[in-house]
Short mmCIF file of C-alpha atoms in Angstrom, two decimals:
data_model
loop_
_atom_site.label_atom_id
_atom_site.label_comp_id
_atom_site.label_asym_id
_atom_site.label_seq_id
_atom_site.Cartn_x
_atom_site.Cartn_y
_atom_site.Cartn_z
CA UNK A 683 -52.76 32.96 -21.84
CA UNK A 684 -51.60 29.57 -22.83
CA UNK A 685 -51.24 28.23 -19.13
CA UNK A 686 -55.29 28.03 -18.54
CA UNK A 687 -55.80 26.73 -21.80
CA UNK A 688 -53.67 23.97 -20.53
CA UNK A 689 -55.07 23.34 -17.15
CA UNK A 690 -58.60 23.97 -18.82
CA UNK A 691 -57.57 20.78 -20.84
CA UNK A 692 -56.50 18.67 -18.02
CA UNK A 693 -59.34 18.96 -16.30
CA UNK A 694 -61.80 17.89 -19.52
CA UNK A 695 -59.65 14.96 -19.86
CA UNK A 696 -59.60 13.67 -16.29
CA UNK A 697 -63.90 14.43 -16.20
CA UNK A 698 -63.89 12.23 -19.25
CA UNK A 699 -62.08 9.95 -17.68
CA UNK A 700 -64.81 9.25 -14.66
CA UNK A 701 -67.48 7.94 -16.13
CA UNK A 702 -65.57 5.06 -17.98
CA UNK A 703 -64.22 4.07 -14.22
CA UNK A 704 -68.02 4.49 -13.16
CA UNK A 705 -68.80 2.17 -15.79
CA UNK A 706 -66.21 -0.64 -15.01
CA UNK A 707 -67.03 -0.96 -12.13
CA UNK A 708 -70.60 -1.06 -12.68
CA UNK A 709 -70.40 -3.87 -15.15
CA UNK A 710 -67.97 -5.68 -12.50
CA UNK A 711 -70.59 -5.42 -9.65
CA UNK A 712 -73.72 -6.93 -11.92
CA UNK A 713 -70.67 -9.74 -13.10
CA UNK A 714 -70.74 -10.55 -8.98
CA UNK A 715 -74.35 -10.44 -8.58
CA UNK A 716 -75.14 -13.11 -11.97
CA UNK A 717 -72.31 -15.39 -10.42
CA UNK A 718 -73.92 -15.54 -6.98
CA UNK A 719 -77.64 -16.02 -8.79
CA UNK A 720 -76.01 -19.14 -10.80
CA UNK A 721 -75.01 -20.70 -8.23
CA UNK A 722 -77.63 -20.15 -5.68
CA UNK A 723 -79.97 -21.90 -8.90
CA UNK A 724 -77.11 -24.75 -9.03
CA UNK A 725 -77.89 -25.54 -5.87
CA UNK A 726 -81.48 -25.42 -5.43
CA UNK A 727 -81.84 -27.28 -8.62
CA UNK A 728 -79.37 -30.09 -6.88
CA UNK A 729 -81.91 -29.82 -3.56
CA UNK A 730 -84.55 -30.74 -5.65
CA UNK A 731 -83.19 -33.16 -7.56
CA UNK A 732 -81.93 -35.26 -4.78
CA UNK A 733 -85.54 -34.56 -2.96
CA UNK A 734 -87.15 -35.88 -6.17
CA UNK A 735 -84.80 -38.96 -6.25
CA UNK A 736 -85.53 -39.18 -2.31
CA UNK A 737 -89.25 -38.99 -3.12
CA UNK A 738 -89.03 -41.77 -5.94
CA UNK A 739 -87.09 -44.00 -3.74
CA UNK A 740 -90.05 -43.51 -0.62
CA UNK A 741 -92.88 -44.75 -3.82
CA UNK A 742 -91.64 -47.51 -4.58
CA UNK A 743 -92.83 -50.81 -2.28
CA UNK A 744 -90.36 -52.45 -0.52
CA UNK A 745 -89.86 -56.10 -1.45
CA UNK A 746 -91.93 -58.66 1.23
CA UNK A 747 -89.45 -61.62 1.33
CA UNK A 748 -85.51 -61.14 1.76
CA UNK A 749 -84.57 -64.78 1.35
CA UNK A 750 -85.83 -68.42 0.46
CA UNK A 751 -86.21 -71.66 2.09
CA UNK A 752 -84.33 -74.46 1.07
CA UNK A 753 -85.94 -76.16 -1.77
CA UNK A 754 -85.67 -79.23 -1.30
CA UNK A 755 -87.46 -78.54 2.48
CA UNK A 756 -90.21 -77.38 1.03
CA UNK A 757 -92.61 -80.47 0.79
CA UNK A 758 -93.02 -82.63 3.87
CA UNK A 759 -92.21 -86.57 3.72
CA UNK A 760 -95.79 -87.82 2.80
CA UNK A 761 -95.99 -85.30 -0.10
CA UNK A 762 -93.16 -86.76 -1.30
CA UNK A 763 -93.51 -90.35 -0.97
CA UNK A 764 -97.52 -89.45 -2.61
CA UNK A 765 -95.79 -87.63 -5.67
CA UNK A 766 -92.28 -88.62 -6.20
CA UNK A 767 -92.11 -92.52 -4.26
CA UNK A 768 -88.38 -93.73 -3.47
CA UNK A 769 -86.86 -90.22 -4.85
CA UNK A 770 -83.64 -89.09 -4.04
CA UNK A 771 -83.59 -85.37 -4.08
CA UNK A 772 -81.29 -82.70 -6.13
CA UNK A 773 -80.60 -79.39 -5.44
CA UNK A 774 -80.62 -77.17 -8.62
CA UNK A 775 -77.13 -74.79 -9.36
CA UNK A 776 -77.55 -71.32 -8.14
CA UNK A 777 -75.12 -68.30 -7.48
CA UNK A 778 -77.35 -67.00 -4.48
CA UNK A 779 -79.96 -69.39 -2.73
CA UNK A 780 -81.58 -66.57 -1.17
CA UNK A 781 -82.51 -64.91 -5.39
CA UNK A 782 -83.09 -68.74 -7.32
CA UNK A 783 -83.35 -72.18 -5.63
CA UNK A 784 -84.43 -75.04 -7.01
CA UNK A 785 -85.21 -78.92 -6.22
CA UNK A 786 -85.98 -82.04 -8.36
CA UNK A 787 -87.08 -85.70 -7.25
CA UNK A 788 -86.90 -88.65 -10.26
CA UNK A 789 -88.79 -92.12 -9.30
CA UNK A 790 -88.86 -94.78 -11.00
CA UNK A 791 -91.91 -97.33 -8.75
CA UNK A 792 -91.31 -100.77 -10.59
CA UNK A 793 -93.67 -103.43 -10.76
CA UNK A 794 -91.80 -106.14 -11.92
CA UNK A 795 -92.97 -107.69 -15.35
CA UNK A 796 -96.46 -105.45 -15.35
CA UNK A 797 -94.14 -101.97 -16.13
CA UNK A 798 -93.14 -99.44 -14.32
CA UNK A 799 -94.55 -95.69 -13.12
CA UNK A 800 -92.24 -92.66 -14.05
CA UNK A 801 -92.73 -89.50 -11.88
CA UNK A 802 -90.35 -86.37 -12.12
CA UNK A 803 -91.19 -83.57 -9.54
CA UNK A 804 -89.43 -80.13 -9.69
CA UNK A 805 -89.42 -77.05 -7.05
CA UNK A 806 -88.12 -73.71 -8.17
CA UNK A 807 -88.18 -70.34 -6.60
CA UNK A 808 -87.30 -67.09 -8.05
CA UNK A 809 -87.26 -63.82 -5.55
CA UNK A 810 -87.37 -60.23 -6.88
CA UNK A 811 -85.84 -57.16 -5.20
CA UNK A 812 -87.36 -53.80 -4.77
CA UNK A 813 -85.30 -50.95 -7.37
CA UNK A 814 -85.83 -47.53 -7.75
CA UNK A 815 -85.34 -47.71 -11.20
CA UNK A 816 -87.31 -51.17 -11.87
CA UNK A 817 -90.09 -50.79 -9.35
CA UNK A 818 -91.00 -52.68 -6.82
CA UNK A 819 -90.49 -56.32 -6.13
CA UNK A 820 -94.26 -57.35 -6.36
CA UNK A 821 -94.30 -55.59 -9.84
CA UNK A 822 -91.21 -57.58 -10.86
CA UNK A 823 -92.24 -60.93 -9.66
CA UNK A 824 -96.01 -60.41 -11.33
CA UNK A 825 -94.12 -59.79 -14.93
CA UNK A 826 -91.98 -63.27 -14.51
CA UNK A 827 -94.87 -64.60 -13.08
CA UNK A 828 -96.95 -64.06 -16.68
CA UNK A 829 -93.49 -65.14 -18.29
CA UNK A 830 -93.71 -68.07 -17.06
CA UNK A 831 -97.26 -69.13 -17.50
CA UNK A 832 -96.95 -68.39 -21.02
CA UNK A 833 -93.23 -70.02 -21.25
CA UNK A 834 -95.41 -73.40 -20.18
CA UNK A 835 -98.46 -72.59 -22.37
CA UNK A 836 -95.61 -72.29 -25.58
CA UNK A 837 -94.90 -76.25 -26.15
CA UNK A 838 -95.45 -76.94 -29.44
CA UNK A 839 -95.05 -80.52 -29.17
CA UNK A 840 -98.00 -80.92 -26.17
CA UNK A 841 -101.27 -82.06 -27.36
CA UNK A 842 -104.57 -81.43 -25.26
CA UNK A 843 -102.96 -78.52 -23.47
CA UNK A 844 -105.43 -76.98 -21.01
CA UNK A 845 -105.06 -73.81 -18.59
CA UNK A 846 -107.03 -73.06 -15.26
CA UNK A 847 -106.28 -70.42 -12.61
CA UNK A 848 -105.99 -72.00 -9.14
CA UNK A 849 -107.11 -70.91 -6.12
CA UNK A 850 -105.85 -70.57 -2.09
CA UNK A 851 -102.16 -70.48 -3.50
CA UNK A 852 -100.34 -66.90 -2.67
CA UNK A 853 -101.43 -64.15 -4.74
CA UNK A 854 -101.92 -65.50 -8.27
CA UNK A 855 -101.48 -69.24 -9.69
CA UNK A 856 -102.19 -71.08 -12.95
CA UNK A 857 -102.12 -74.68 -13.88
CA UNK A 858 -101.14 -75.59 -17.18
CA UNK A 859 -101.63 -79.53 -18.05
CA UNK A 860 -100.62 -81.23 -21.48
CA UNK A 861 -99.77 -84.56 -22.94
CA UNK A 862 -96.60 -85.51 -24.76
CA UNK A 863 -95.76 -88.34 -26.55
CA UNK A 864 -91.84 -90.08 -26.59
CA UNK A 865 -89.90 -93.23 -27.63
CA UNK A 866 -89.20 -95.65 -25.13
CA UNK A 867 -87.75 -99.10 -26.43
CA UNK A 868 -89.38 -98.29 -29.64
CA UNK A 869 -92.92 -97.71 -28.27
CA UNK A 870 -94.46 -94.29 -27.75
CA UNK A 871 -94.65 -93.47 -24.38
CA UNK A 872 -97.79 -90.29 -23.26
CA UNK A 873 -96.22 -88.42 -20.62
CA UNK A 874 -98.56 -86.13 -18.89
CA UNK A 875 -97.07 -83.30 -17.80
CA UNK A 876 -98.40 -80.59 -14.77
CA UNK A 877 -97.06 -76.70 -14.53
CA UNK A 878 -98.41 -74.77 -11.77
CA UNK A 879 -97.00 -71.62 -11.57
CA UNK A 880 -98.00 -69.51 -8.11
CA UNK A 881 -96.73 -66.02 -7.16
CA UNK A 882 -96.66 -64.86 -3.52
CA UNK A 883 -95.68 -61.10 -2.78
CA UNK A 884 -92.24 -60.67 -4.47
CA UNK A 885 -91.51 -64.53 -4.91
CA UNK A 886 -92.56 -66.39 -7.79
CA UNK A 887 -92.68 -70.61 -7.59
CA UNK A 888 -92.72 -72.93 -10.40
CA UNK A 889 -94.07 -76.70 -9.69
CA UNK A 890 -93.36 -78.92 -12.88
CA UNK A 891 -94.63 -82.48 -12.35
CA UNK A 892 -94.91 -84.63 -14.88
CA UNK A 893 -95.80 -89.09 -14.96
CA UNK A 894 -95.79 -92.01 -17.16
CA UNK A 895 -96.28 -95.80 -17.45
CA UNK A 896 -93.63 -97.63 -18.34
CA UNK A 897 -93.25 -101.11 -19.79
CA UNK A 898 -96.61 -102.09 -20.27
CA UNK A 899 -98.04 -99.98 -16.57
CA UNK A 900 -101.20 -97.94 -17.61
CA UNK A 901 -100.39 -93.58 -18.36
CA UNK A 902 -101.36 -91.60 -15.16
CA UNK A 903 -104.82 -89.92 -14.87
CA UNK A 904 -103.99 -86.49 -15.45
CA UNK A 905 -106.61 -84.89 -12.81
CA UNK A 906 -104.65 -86.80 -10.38
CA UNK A 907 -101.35 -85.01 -10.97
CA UNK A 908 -102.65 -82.43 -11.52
CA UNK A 909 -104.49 -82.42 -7.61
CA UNK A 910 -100.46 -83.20 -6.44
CA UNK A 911 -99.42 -80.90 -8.27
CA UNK A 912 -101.00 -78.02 -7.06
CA UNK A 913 -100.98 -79.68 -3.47
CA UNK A 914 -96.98 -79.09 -3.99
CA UNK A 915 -97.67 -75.64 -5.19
CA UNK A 916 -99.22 -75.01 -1.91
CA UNK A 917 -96.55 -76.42 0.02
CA UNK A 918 -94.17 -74.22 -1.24
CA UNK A 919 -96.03 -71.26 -1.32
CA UNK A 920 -96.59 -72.00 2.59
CA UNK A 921 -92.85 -72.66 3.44
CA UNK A 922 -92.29 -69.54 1.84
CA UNK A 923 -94.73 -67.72 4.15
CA UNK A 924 -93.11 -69.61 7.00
CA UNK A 925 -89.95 -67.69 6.25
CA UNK A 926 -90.63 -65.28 9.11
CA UNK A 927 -86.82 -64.68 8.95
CA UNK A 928 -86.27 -63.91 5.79
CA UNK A 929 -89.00 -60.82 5.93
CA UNK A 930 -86.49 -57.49 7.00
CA UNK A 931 -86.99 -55.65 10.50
CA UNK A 932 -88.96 -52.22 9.92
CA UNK A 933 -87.37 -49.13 8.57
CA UNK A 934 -87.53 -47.36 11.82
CA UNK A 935 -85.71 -49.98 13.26
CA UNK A 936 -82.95 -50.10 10.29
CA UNK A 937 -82.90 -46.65 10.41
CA UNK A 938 -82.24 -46.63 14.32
CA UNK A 939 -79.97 -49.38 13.68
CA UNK A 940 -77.77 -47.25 11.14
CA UNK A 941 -77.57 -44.18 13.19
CA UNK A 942 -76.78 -46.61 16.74
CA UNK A 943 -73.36 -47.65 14.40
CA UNK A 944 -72.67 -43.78 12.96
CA UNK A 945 -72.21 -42.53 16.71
CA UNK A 946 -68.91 -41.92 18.71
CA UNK A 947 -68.14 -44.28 21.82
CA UNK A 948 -68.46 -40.94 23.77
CA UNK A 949 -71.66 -39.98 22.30
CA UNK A 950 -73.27 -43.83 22.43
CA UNK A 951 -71.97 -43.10 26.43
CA UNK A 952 -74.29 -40.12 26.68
CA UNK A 953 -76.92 -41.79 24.96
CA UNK A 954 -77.08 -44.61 27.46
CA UNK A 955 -76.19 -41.90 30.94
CA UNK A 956 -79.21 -40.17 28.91
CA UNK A 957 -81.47 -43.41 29.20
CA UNK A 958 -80.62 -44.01 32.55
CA UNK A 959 -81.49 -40.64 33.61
CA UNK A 960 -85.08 -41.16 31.79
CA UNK A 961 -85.80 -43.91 33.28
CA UNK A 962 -85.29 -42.82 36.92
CA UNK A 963 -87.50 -40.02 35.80
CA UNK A 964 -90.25 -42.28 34.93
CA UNK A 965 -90.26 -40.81 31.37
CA UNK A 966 -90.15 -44.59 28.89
CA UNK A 967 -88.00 -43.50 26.22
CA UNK A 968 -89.44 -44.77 22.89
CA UNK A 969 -88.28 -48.14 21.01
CA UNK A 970 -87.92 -49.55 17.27
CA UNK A 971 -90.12 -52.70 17.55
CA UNK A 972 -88.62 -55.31 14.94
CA UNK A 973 -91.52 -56.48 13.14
CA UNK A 974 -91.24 -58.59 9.33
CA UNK A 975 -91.92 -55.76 7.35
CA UNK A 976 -90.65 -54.37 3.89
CA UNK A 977 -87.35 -52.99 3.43
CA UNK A 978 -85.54 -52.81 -0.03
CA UNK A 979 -82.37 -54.86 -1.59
CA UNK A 980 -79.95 -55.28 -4.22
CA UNK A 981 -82.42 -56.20 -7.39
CA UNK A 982 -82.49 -59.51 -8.52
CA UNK A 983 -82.80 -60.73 -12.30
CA UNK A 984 -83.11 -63.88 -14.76
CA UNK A 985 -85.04 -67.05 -14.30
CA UNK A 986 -85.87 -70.87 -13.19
CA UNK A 987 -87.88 -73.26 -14.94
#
C-alpha cells in the first residue's frame, strides 16, 4: 500500500517539475531574439547616420579657389607706378599664402620745396574653405566679406565717410571713402583714405588706399583715388580668376585618382592588360577629364585688413 503512494508522488513532483524547464527556456529564447533585434537597430541606425552625414557632406558647395596668387603680383607695373610711384613693395606675415596674403607699397613723390605727395597702397586676400559643419566656402567668404565693409564703415575718427557698391568686380564689392585729419610738423595733415572691399566665389580682397599732400603739396581729389582704387580692386580680383591652377581637378577625377593609389601592383597590372584588351576591341574605355572645378579643403579662419 505505501509503495504506490510513493511512486504516485514521484511522478507529481517530476510533472511539476516540466513546466518550470518549459518556462526557462522560453524566457531564454525571447532573451536571444531582443539581443539580435538591438543590434540589428544598432546598426541600421549607424547606416543611416553615416548616410545622413554622407548626404550633408554631398550639400554643401565645394569651395571655387584652392590657392592665391602672390600679392604683391597682383597689379601690373603701370598700376603701380599710377597709384603707388617709386614704391618698394612688402609682403604681409602669413602662416599659409595659399588662406591670407597680403601686399603694401609706401611712396613718398617729392617735389622739392612745393611739398610732397603721400600714397600708401595695400593688397590683401583672404580664402575660405568648404566645411561640413560651417558651410560652404562662398557662404563663409560672403559673412567676412560684410565684416569687413562694416569694419571700414566703423572709423570714428573719419569725417565725410561715404559708401557705394561697385560694379564689374567679382561677385560683390563696396567702396568706402573718408577723410582723416593728422599732425605732421605741427600742421594738420587731411588724409583721404579709399576701402574697396570685393568678394569673388570663396575669396574675399581688401584694397586700402589712402593719399596726402605733404609740406605745403595740395590734399588728393578723392574721386581720383577712389577711380585707382577700385581699378586695383579689379586687378586683383582678375589675378585671382587667372589662378586656373589653384581651382581643384573634378571629383570624378579625385575620386579616380584615390582608387588608381588604393589598388595592388597586380591588380593596377590587370587594369592596364584590361585596357589594352579594350582597345584592340575598339571599345574607348571612359576617362576623368581634369577640369577647374570645386572640390573641398581643410577650412580656413580669421582675417586681413
Amino acid at each position: 500500500m505505501h509503495r504506490p503512494t510513493k511512486r504516485l508522488t514521484r511522478i507529481l513532483a517530476c510533472a511539476a517539475a516540466v513546466p518550470v524547464v518549459l518556462v526557462v527556456a522560453g524566457c531564454s529564447s525571447d532573451s536571444g531574439s531582443d539581443d539580435a533585434s538591438a543590434k540589428d537597430t544598432a546598426s541600421s541606425g549607424a547606416k543611416a547616420s553615416a548616410s545622413t552625414a554622407g548626404e550633408a557632406a554631398k550639400k554643401v558647395r565645394a569651395a571655387t579657389y584652392k590657392s592665391l596668387p602672390k600679392a604683391c603680383d597682383t597689379l601690373s607695373k603701370k598700376t603701380l607706378d599710377d597709384l603707388a610711384p617709386k614704391g618698394k613693395s612688402k609682403s604681409g606675415a602669413s602662416d599659409d599664402e595659399s588662406t591670407r596674403a597680403s601686399c603694401s607699397w609706401a611712396s613718398l613723390d617729392s617735389n622739392g620745396v612745393k611739398g610732397s605727395q603721400y600714397r600708401w597702397l595695400n593688397v590683401s586676400m583672404l580664402r575660405f574653405d568648404s566645411d561640413v559643419n560651417r558651410g560652404s566656402g562662398d557662404d563663409l567668404a560672403s559673412a567676412y566679406y560684410a565684416k569687413q565693409v562694416k569694419d571700414a564703415q566703423s572709423d570714428e575718427s573719419a569725417k565725410k565717410m561715404k559708401t557705394s557698391e561697385v560694379a564689374g568686380t567679382g561677385d560683390e564689392a563696396t567702396l568706402v571713402r573718408s577723410d582723416s585729419t593728422y599732425k605732421a610738423k605741427k600742421k594738420d595733415v587731411t588724409s583721404k583714405q579709399q576701402t574697396v572691399v570685393s568678394r569673388i566665389d570663396n575669396v574675399v580682397v581688401t584694397v586700402n588706399y589712402n593719399g596726402s599732400g605733404l609740406a605745403g603739396e595740395k590734399t588728393p581729389d578723392a574721386d581720383e583715388l577712389s577711380k585707382d582704387a577700385e581699378k586695383a580692386a579689379r586687378e586683383v580680383v582678375a589675378s585671382v580668376k587667372d589662378t586656373v591652377s589653384g581651382k581643384s581637378a573634378s571629383p570624378s577625377a579625385s575620386a579616380s585618382k584615390s582608387a588608381d593609389a588604393s589598388k595592388s601592383p597586380s591588380q593596377k597590372s590587370d587594369d592596364k592588360s584590361g585596357e589594352k584588351s579594350g582597345d584592340k576591341s575598339g571599345s574607348d574605355s571612359s576617362k576623368s577629364s581634369k577640369s577647374p572645378s570645386e572640390s573641398a579643403s581643410p577650412s580656413a579662419s580669421g582675417k586681413d585688413k
